[in-house]
Amino acid sequence: MLSQVCRSGSQSFTQRLLPWVQPTILSRSRRVQPSAIRHVRSWSNIPFITVPLSRTHGKSFAHRSELKHAKRIVVKLGSAVVTRGDECGLALGRLASIVEQVSVLQNQGREMMLVTSGAVAFGKQRLRHEILLSQSVRQALHSGQNHLKEMAIPVLEARACAAAGQSGLMALYEAMFTQYSICAAQILVTNLDFHDEQKRRNLNGTLHELLRMNIVPIVNTNDAVVPPAEPNSDLQGVISVKDNDSLAARLAVEMKTDLLIVLSDVEGLFDSPPGSDDAKLIDIFYPGDQQSVTFGTKSRVGMGGMEAKVKAALWALQGGTSVVIANGTHPKVSGHVITDIVEGKKVGTFFSEVKPAGPTVEQQGEMARSGGRMLATLEPEQRAEIIHHLADLLTDQRDEILLANKKDLEEAEGRLATPLLKRLSLSTSKLNSLAIGLRQIAASSQDSVGRVLRRTRIAKDLELEQVTVPIGVLLVIFESRPDCLPQVAALAIASGNGLLLKGGKEASHSNRILHLLTQEALSIHGVKEAVQLVNTREEVEDLCRLDRMIDLIIPRGSSQLVRDIQKAAKGIPVMGHSEGICHMYVDSEASVDKVTRLVRDSKCEYPAACNALETLLIHRDLLRTPLFDQIIDMLRVEQVKIHAGPKFASYLTFSPSEVKSLRTEYGDLELCIEVVDSVQDAIDHIHKYGSSHTDVIVTENEKTAEFFLQHVDSACVFWNASTRFSDGYRFGLGAEVGISTSRIHARGPVGLEGLLTTKWLLRGQDHVVSDFSEHGSLKYLHENLAIPQRNTN
């Protein structure tokens, strides 16, 4: 039953790899134990991480995020994963990637086991080759080469193929695992090995001993001798081993495994057959949900189909093992599917016994979609009434809001940097400002959705209109900014958009009460579900994959957050800016009285803001002048740390610390100072090192100022004004969902207008295109018509 395969079995192969393998073997023998600190190495594109692993088996994991604690893992490779598309031979590249991932997890201190198919396919390839070779020799002797193409390959019996393929399959696994200095062992089983108590104990003992010796057991049904599966042969709650799905489930429960990963050729479990129009991937499957699923046909190869996998998964789940069914064949994900699952990413279908208290994020997305559509059908006055009511609640419920915010601040003390704590903090004045901004939004919402932008008479009785409509469902992700929630909610309400909000956990208490107040305001017109707060354990990366539910992602937070979201978004546009590197150029003709006020306000008023000054460009002629000295003295009084640019440092005998990068967003009381020779030099510097956010010129020369305004290619360009004016509220937009540096749709502070798109309405009287052909009866007019004025009082 047991055939152990170790490195000693392929000395020549190992010796060829010895210069590379030996250091790996040494590191394995000295491997840090699971309880040790986190350590990172890199053998491949997947990092080697030793993580603390400790878990008492008994109950399955309730959430995906807990899967990273799995100590003992079974990976089941379906026939469709292991074999090629022609079902004759193995998918070697895919198999190598799977072995790499299993090796990485094994070398993290986990105990990995493989249940693999592939022996029949490998044997079929081998036997077909032998038959063709034999037939070609015989026919060449008797009939000549002209008849070779007429050879027929007989139907190959599966047991014979399995017998011929087992040794080759195991030799392949041996060669692959040896590259990671991992020993593997083959175990062939049948149903009898589980039903016979003595054999079951022997199997259990063998597997535990292999795991103790850090060997990866590779288990398969012994297809060379296995009898045909008997229908309905499960006895008294014990699953019968009919195929590798049931084998994997039985093995996982017998070995008290933490996690069973079942890899197939579909993304997971769907509520109807994959490929059908309404099929939706089920993220989490709960016992009892079978009635809501329609199963399709079996896999193109192998014994079982999805129904068999679900049955095996539920049986394993009942035995205390968590299960994930995922796609192991997709070329874009197969290289990291196993490690992604263990890291808790939303891959495939996760089987859980614990139903969440609230709706899933997919359900929240659907509620936001339907609620947003209802919101868009309300009269403008009704949407404005909702926003006015929310503004009143912010002031009426001030004490409750500040109490919740105090809890957040107390829990964040010592964990968050000072700039983030400032963003997290709410105050009476902030709430009053929020209420004023919301009332501005309410006033501007009167003429937003459904506004006619263009009217054209195409032909007689055929008129075309272009009107404003909501974008759809917005996902706004924000960090440490609870005041962002009512602002964004009001803009979504005014524009008729559904809204998903994902706030940072550091502001959970504040966000919860602000969301409750938002839903209370929405309830006055029956659209409570239009704004949803995501409180589940969804990772931001997982949310960014919901391309069927989300139409636009708007990140509000650090530059790193924005970059991560832009990288993670799959097919969903992202509105925002990754950095706020704002410049101020002090021209040679700048006013002494204005410069220090503008620099102080831009840098010191709120240094953590994205519109705070980060780089001060000084005209060369101003060095060693009273104006320059006043700027430096003011920055010293405000305790601003100065970083010298390369040119500025060259003018100084004892300079401040030279800047590491001219593309730095400090977000604190730090400032880079650099010297330029002219306004054109300043513009060139901004284009090279800026982020197209907000840039300012300080000068009394109108011609120079206009040159700067016209030539700087940024979202906001100012003359003699603080960078801090780059804000939706200060622009009179009421509030903003963010500042965009994109070059399409919306740019700069994005208020109500930036959350609208358009659609075309054509009204005709039995018009067809053929009537406008060369010999038709109608001609195009294309006349511009007057746009009706809406009453916004």
Coordinates of C-alpha atoms in Angstrom, one line a residue, residues 452-467 760-764 780-788:
V452 CA -31.3 68.0 -20.3
L453 CA -27.9 68.8 -21.8
R454 CA -28.8 68.8 -25.5
R455 CA -31.8 68.6 -27.7
T456 CA -31.7 67.8 -31.4
R457 CA -34.4 67.4 -34.0
I458 CA -33.1 64.5 -36.1
A459 CA -36.0 64.7 -38.5
K460 CA -39.7 65.5 -38.4
D461 CA -41.3 64.0 -35.3
L462 CA -37.9 62.5 -34.3
E463 CA -36.3 64.2 -31.4
L464 CA -33.1 63.3 -29.4
E465 CA -32.2 64.4 -25.9
Q466 CA -29.1 63.9 -23.8
V467 CA -29.9 63.8 -20.1
W760 CA -29.7 59.4 -24.8
L761 CA -33.5 59.5 -25.3
L762 CA -34.9 59.3 -28.8
R763 CA -38.6 59.8 -29.4
G764 CA -40.0 59.0 -32.8
Y780 CA -31.9 64.4 -41.7
L781 CA -32.4 67.8 -40.2
H782 CA -30.1 67.8 -37.2
E783 CA -31.5 71.0 -35.8
N784 CA -30.4 72.2 -32.3
L785 CA -33.5 72.8 -30.1
A786 CA -33.8 75.0 -27.1
I787 CA -33.2 73.4 -23.7
P788 CA -36.2 73.8 -21.3

